[in-house]
Short mmCIF file of C-alpha atoms and ligand atoms in Angstrom, two decimals:
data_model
loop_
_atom_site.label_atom_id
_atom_site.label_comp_id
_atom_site.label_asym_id
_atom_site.label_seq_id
_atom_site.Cartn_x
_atom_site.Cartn_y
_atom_site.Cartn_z
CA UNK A 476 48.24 183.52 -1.67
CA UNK A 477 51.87 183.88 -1.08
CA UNK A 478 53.58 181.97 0.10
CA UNK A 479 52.38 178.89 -1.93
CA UNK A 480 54.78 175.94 -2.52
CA UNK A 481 53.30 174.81 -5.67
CA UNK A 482 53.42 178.03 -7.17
CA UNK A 483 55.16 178.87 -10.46
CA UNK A 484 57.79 180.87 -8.63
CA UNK A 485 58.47 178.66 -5.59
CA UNK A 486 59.05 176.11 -8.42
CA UNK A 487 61.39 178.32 -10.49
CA UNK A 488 63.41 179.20 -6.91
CA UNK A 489 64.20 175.71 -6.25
CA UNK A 490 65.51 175.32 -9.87
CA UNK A 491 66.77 178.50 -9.50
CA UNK A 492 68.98 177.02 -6.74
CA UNK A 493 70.83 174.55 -8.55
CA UNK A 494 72.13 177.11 -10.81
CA UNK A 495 73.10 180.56 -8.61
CA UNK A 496 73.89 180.52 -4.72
CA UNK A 497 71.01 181.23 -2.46
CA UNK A 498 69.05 181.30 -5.80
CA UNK A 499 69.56 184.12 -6.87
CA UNK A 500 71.86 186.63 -8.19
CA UNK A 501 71.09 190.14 -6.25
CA UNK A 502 70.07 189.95 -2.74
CA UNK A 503 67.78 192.80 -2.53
CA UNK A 504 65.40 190.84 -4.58
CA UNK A 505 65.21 187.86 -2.05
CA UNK A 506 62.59 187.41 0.32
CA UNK A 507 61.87 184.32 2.63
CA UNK A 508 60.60 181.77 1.47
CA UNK A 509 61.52 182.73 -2.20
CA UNK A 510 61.09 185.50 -4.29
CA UNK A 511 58.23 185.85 -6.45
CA UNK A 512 59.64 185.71 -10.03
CA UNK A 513 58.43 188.38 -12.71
CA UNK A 514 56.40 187.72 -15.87
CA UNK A 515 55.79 190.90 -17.17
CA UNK A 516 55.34 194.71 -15.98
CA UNK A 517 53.62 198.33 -17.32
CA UNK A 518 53.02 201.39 -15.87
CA UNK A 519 52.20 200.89 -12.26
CA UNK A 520 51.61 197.26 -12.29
CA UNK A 521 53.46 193.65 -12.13
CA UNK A 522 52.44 190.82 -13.26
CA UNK A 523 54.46 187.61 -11.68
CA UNK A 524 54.28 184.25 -13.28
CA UNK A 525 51.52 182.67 -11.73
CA UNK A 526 49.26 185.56 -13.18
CA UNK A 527 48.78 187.70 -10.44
CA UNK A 528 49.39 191.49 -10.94
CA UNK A 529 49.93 193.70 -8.33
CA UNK A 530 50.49 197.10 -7.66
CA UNK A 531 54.41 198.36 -7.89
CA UNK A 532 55.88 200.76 -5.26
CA UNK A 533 59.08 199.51 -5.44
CA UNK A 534 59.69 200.31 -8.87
CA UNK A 535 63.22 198.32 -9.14
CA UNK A 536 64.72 199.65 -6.22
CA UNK A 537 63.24 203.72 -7.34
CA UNK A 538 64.98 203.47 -10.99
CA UNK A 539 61.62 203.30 -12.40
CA UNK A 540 60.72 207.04 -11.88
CA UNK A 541 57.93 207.02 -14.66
CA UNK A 542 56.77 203.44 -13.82
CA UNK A 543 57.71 200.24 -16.41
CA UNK A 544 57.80 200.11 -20.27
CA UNK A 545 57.50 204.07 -19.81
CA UNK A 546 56.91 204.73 -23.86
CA UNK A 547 59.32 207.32 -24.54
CA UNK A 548 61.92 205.73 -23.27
CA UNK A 549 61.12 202.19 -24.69
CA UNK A 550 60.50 203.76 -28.47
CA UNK A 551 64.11 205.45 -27.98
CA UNK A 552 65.74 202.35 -26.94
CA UNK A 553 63.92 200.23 -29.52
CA UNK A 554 65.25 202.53 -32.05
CA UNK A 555 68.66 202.52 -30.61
CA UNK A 556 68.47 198.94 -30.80
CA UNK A 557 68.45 198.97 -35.08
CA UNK A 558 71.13 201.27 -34.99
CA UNK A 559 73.64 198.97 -32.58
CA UNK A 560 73.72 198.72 -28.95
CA UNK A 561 77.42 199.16 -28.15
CA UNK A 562 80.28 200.45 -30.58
CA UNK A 563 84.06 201.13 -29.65
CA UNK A 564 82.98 204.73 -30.11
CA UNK A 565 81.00 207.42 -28.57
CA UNK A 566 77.69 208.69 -29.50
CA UNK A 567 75.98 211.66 -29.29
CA UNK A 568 73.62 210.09 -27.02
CA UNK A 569 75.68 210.25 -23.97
CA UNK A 570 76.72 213.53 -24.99
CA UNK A 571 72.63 214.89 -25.11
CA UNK A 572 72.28 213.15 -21.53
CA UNK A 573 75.20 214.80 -19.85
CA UNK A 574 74.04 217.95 -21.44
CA UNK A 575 70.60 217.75 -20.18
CA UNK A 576 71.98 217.06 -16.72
CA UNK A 577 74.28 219.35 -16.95
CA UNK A 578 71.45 222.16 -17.63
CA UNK A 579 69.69 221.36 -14.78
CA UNK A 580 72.16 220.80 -12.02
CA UNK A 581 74.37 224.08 -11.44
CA UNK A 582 77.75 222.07 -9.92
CA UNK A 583 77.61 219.11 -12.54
CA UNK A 584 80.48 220.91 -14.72
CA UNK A 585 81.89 217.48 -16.06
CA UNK A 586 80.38 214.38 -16.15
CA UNK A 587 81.52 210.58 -16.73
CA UNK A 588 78.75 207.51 -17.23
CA UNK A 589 78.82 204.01 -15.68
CA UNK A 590 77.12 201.26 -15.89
CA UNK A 591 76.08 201.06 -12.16
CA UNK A 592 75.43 203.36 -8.92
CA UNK A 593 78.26 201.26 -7.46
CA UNK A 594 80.65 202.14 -9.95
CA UNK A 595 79.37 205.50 -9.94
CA UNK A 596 80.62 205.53 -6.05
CA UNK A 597 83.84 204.09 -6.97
CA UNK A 598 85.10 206.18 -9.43
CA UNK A 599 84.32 209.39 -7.24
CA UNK A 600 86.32 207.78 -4.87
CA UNK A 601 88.75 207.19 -6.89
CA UNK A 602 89.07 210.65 -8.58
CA UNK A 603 88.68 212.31 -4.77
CA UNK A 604 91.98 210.16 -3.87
CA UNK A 605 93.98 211.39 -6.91
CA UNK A 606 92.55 214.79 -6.54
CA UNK A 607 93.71 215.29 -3.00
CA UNK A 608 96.73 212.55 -2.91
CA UNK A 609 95.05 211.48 0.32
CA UNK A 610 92.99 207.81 1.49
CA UNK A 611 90.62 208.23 3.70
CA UNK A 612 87.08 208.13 3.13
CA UNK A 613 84.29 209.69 5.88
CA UNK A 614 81.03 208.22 5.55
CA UNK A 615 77.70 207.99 7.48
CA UNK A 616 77.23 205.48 9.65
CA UNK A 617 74.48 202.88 8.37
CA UNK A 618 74.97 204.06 4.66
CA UNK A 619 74.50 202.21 1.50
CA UNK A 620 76.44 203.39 -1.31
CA UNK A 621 76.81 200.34 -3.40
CA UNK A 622 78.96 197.78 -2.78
CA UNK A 623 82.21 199.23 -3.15
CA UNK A 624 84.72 197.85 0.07
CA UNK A 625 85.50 201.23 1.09
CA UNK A 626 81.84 202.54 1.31
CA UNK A 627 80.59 199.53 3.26
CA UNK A 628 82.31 199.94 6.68
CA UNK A 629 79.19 200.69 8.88
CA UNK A 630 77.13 199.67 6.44
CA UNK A 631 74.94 196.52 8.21
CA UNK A 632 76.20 198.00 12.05
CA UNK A 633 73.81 196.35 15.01
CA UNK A 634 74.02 197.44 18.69
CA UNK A 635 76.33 194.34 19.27
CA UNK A 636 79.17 196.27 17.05
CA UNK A 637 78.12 199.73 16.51
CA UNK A 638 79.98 201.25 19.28
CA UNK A 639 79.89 205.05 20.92
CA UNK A 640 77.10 206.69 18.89
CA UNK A 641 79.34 210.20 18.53
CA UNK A 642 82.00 208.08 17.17
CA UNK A 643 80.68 204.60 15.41
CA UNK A 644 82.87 201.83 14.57
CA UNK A 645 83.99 200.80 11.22
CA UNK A 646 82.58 197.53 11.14
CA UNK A 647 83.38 195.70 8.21
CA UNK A 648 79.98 194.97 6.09
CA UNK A 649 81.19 191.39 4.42
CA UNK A 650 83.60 188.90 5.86
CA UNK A 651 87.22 188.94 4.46
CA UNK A 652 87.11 192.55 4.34
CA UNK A 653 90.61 193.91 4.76
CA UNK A 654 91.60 195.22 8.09
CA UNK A 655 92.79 198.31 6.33
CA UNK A 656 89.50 198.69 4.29
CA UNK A 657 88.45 200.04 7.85
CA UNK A 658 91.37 201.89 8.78
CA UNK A 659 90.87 203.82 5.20
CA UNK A 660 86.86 204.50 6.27
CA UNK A 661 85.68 207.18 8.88
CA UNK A 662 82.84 206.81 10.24
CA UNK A 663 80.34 209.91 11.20
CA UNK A 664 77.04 209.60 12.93
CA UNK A 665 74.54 211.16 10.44
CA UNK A 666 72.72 214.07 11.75
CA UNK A 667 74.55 215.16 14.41
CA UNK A 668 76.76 218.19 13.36
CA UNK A 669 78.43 218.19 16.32
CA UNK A 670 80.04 214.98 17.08
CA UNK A 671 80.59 214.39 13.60
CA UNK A 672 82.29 217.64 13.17
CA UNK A 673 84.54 216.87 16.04
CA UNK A 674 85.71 213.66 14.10
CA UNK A 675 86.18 215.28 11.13
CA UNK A 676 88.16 217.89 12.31
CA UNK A 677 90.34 214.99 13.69
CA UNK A 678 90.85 213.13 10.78
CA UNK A 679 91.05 216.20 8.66
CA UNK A 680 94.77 215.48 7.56
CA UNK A 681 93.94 212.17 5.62
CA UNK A 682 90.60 212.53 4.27
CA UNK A 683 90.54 211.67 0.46
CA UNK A 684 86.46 212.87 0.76
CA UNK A 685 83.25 212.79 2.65
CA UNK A 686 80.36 211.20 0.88
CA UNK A 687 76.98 211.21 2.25
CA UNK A 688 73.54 210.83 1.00
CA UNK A 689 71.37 214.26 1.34
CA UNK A 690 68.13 211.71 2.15
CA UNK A 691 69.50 208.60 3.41
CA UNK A 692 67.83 205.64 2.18
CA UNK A 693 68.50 202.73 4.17
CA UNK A 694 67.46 203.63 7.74
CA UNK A 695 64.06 204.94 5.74
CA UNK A 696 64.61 207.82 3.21
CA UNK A 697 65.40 210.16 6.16
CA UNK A 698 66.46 213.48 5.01
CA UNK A 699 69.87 215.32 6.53
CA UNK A 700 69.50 218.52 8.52
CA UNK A 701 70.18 221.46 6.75
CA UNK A 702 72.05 222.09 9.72
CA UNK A 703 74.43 218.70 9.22
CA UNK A 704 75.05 219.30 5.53
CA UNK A 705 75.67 223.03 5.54
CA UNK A 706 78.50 221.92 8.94
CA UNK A 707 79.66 219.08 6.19
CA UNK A 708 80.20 221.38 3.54
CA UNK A 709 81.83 224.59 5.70
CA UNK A 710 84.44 222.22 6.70
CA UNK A 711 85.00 220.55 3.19
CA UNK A 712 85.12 223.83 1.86
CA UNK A 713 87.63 225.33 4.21
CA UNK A 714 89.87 222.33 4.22
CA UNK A 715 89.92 221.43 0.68
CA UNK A 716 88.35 217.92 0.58
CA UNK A 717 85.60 217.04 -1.93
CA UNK A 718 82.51 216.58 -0.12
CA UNK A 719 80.13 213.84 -2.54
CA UNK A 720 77.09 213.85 -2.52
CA UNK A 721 75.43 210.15 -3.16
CA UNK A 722 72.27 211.00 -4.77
CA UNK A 723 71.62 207.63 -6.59
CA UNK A 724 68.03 207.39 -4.85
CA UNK A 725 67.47 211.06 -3.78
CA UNK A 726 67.86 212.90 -6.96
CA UNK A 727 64.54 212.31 -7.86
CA UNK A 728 63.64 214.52 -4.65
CA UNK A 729 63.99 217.92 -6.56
CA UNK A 730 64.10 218.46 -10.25
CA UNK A 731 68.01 219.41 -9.60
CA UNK A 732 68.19 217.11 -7.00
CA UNK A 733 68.27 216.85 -3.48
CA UNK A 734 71.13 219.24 -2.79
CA UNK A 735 68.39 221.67 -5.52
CA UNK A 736 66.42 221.73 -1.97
CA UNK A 737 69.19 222.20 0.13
CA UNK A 738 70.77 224.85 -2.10
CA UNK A 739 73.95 223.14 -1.50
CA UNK A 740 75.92 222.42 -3.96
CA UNK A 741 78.77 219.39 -3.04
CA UNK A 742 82.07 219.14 -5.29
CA UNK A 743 80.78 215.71 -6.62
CA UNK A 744 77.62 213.53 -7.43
CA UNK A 745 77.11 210.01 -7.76
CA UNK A 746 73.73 209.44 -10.25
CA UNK A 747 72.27 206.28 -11.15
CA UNK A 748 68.76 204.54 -11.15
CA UNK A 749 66.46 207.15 -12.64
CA UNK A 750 68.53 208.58 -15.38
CA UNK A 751 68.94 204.79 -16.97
CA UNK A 752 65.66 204.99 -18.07
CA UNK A 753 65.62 201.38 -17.02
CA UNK A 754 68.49 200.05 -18.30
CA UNK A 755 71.86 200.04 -16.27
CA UNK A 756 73.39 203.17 -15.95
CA UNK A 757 75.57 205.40 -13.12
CA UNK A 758 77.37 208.77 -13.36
CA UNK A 759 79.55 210.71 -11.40
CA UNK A 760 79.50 214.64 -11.73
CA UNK A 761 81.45 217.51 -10.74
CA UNK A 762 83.46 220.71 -10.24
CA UNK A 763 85.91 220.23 -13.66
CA UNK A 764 88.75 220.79 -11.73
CA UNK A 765 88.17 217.33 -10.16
CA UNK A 766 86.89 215.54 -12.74
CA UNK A 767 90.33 216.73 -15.05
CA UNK A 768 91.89 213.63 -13.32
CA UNK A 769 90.10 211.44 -16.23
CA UNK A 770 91.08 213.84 -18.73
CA UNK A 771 93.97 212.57 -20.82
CA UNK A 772 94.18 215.38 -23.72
CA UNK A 773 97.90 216.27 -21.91
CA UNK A 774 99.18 212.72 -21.03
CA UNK A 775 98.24 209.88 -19.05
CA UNK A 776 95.11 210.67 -17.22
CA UNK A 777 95.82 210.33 -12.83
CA UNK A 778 92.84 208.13 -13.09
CA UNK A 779 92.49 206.36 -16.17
CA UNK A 780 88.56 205.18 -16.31
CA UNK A 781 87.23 202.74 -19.15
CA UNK A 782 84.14 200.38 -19.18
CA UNK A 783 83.35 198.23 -22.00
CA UNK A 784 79.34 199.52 -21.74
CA UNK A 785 80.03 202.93 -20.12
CA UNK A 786 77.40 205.45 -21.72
CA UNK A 787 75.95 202.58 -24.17
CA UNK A 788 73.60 203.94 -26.51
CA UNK A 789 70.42 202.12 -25.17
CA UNK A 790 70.59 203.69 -21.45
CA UNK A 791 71.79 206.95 -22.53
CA UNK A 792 69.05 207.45 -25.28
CA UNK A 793 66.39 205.99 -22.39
CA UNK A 794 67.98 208.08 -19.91
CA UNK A 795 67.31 211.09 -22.00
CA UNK A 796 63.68 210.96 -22.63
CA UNK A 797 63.32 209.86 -18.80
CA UNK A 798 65.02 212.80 -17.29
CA UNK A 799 62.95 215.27 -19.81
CA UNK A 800 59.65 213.96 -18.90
CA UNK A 801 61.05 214.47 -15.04
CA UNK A 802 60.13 218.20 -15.61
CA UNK A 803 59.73 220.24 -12.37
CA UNK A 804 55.80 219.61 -12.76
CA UNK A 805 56.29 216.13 -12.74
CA UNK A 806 59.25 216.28 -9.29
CA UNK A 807 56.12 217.92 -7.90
CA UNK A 808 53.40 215.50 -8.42
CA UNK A 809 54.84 212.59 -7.14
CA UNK A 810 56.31 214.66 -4.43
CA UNK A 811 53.25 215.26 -3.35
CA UNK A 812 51.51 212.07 -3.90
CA UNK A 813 54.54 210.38 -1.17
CA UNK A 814 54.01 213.23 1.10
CA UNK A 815 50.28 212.38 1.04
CA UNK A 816 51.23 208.77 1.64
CA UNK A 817 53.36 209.61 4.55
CA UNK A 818 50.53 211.66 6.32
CA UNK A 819 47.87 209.20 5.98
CA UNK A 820 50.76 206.00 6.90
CA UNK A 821 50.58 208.10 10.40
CA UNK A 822 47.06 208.57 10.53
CA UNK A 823 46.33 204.83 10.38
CA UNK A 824 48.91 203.89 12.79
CA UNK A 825 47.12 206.28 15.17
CA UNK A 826 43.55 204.81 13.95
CA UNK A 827 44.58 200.97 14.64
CA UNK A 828 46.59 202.51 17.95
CA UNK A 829 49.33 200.66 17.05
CA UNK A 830 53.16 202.65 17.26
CA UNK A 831 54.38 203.11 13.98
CA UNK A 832 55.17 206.12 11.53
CA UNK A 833 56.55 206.83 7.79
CA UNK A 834 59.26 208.37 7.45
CA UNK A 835 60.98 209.67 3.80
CA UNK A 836 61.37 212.56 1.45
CA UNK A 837 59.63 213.33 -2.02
CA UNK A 838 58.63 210.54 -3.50
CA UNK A 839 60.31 208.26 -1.14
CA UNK A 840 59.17 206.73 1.94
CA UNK A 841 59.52 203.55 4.40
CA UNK A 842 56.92 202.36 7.33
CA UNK A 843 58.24 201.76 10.41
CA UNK A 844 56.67 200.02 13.78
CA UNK A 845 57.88 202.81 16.32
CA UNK A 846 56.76 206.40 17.21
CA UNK A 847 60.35 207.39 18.68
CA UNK A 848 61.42 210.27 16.51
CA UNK A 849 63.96 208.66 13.55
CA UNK A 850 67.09 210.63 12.71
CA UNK A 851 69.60 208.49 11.71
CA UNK A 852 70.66 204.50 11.53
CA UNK A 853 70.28 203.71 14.71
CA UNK A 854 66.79 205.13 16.05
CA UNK A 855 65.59 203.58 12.98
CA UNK A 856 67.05 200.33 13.81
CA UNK A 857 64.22 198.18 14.07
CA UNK A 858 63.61 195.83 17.87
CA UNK A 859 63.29 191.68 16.92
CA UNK A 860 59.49 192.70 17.53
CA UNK A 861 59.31 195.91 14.91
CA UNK A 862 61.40 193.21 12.48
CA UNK A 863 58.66 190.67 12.44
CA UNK A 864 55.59 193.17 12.20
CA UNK A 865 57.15 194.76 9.06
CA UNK A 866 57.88 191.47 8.00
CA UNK A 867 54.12 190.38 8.50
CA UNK A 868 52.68 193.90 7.12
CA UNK A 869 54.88 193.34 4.03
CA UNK A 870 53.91 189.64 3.33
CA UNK A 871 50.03 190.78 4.09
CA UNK A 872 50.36 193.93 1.62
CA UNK A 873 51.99 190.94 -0.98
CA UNK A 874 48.82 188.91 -0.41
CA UNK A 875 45.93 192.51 -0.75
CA UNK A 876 48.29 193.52 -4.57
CA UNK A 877 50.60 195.59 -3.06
CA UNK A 878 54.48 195.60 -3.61
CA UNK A 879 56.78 196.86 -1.36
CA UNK A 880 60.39 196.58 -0.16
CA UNK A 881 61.02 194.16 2.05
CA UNK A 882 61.87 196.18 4.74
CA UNK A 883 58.54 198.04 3.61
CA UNK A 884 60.13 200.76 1.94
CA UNK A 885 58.59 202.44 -1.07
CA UNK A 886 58.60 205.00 -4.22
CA UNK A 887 56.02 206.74 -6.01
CA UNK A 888 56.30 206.83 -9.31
CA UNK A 889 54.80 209.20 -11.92
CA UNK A 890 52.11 206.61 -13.63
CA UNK A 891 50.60 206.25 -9.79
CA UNK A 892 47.43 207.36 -9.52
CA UNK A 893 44.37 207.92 -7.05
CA UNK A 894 43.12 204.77 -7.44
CA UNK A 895 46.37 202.90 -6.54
CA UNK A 896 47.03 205.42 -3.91
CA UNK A 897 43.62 204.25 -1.72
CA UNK A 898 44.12 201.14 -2.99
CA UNK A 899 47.79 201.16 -1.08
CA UNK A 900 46.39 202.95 2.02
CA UNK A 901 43.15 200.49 1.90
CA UNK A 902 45.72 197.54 2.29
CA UNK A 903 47.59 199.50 4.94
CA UNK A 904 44.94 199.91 6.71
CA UNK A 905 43.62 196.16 6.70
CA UNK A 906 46.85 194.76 7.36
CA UNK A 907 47.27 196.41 10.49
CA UNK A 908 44.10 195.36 11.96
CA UNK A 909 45.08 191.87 11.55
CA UNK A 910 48.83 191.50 12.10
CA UNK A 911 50.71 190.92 14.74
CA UNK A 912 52.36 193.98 15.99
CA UNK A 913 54.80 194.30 19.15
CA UNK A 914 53.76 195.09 22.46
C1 PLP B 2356 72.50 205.55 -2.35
C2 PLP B 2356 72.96 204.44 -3.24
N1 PLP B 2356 74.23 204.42 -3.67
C3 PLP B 2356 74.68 203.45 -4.48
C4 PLP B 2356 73.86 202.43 -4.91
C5 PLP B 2356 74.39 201.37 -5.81
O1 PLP B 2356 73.81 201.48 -7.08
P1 PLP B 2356 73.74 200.21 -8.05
O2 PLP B 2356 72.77 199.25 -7.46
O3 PLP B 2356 73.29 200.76 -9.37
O4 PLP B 2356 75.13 199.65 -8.11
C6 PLP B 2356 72.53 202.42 -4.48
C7 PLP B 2356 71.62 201.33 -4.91
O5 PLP B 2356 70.56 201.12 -4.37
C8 PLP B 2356 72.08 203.44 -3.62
O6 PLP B 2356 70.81 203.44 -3.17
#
């Protein structure tokens, strides 16, 4: 049962404590009262190091679109491995990825690798501000796109900060932030067209770019309105600023992405997660008029971009066999395995007559304990009471084999079957007759 203090991982936490702050090293991966430390992993199931194996939704944070030690992916990389991992040269792996990206995603003209979804952000950012020769950055309020200083404004809002909901405050996600960190941010309340039009139409003179996620993850996978994406990119089109699209999580939504669904297609795309293959990867891609400020065959490039593992062999050749096995059959599949999920997440909530819904997109989905309708950050902002029955429903599902988010988000991945499916909803369904759920 978890938790159990004289457990293998409880043990390794404490050590791990003497070594890395807070015990650990990436703070998604925490949960109270430690973090149950990984043996081993395949397909659609984790084994931690006390022995027990469970079954994986989270799927390191969606990168794991085909599930762990996917074989394809692990035989290219184990090549790749005999033939050197990193060289002060390029490959043709990276060049076979960006093609094969670039085949299936009509606006991804040029393309540049990273090593992270973070640095992925950055460098659009970066290319947006040398593109336009302007500073400002318009994001949604609540989003998470990396941790980048001038993405997080607005990032970890609460109703004690937030402010007027047609025109949120930049509140600055981690202390020592710059004041002009939020003076360079804009911040638009996601989903509604209108008031975020009206801000945009203010600030129109300074914006560098407006990035936004077309399904946005944290407040629970919750897809934009057409109607909010087609205002976003009528007014980036008419005035000239790129319009990014984050779709580190959502591009495994369509088989060309989100903005495939949409049929919108934004100047620039962050990438990351899935197209890895498991190993550590990002990408921005674009219209090539943008992405000609890294191009230095006339001079010194207006944004000179080097990495020391940008586009390493391993991810790229990984990446590759990932993103062809992500064939539109396979987008489907899972697509409709989380859709499935969703439906029957409802259904039980109504069964135990408890309020609570999924919400999400594709493959993607969260559980939350409310039945108000969730559009953005803040109706999604769990009460103190909807905290501590996700909290309970996610250590329960821990303790029936079940891995979830802590927040009780989740993924589908492609190596998920029936079996794990009930088994999932079985777990759902058990949990909720015996937690503690608000009033
Ligand atoms: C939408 C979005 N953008 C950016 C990032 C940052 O990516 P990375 O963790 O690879 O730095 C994430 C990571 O979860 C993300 O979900």
């Amino acid at each position: 049962m978890y938790p159990d203090p004289s457990s293998r991982s409880a043990g390794l936490f404490a050590r791990a404590c003497e070594v890395m702050p807070g015990g650990n090293t990436r703070l998604a991966v925490y949960q109270a009262p430690y973090p149950i430390f990984v043996a081993r992993a395949a397909g659609c199931r984790v084994t931690d190091v006390d022995g027990v194996e469970r079954v994986d939704f989270i799927n390191n944070q969606s990168a794991l679109v085909h599930g762990h030690c996917f074989q394809p992916a692990m035989a290219a990389a184990a090549a790749q491995l005999q033939r050197g991992t990193c060289f002060s040269g390029p490959t043709e792996a990276e060049l076979e990825l960006a093609e094969a990206l670039q085949a299936r995603v009509p606006g991804f003209e040029r393309m540049r690798f990273t090593n992270s979804g973070t640095e992925a952000v950055m460098l659009a950012v970066k290319a947006a501000r040398a593109f336009t020769g302007r500073h400002r950055i318009a994001k949604c309020e609540g989003a998470y796109h990396g941790s980048y200083d001038f993405v997080e404004a607005a990032r970890g809002s609460s109703p004690a900060n937030w402010g007027d909901p047609k025109a949120p405050a930049a509140v600055p996600y981690t202390k020592g932030t710059p004041p002009a960190v939020g003076a360079l941010t804009v911040v638009l309340p996601y989903n509604d067209a209108e008031a975020a039009a009206a801000i945009l139409e203010r600030e129109a003179d300074s914006l560098a770019a407006v990035i936004v996620e077309p399904v946005a993850n944290r407040p629970g996978m919750i897809p934009a309105t057409p109607e909010f994406l087609a205002m976003l990119r009528a007014f980036t089109r008419r005035t000239g600023i790129p319009l990014v699209f984050d779709e580190i999580i959502s591009f495994r939504v369509g088989h060309a992405g989100a903005q495939g669904g949409y049929g919108i297609v934004p100047d620039m795309t962050t990438l990351g997660k899935l197209i890895g293959g498991g190993f550590p990867v990002g990408a921005v891609a674009g219209r090539a008029d943008i992405m000609g400020v890294f191009d230095q065959r006339k001079g010194a490039p207006a944004v000179p971009h080097t990495g020391t593992f940008n586009a390493n062999p391993v991810s790229m050749v990984a990446g590759l066999e990932t993103v062809r096995a992500f064939d539109a059959a396979a987008v489907d599949r899972i697509n409709a395995r989380g859709s499935a999920i969703r439906t029957a997440i409802d259904r039980l909530f109504a069964e135990a007559g408890i309020p609570g819904q999924a919400s999400g997109a594709g493959s993607l989905f969260r559980i939350h304990f409310t039945d108000r309708p969730l559009v953005d950050y803040r109706s999604a902002y769990p009460t103190p009471a909807g905290q501590t029955a996700v909290a309970g429903l996610h250590r329960a599902l821990i303790n029936r084999g079940v891995m979830l988010s802590a927040n009780c988000s989740g993924n589908v991945s492609t190596v998920v079957g029936d079996a794990e499916v009930d088994q999932f909803l079985d777990a759902v369904r058990a949990c909720l007759a015996e937690i503690a759920v608000p009033a």
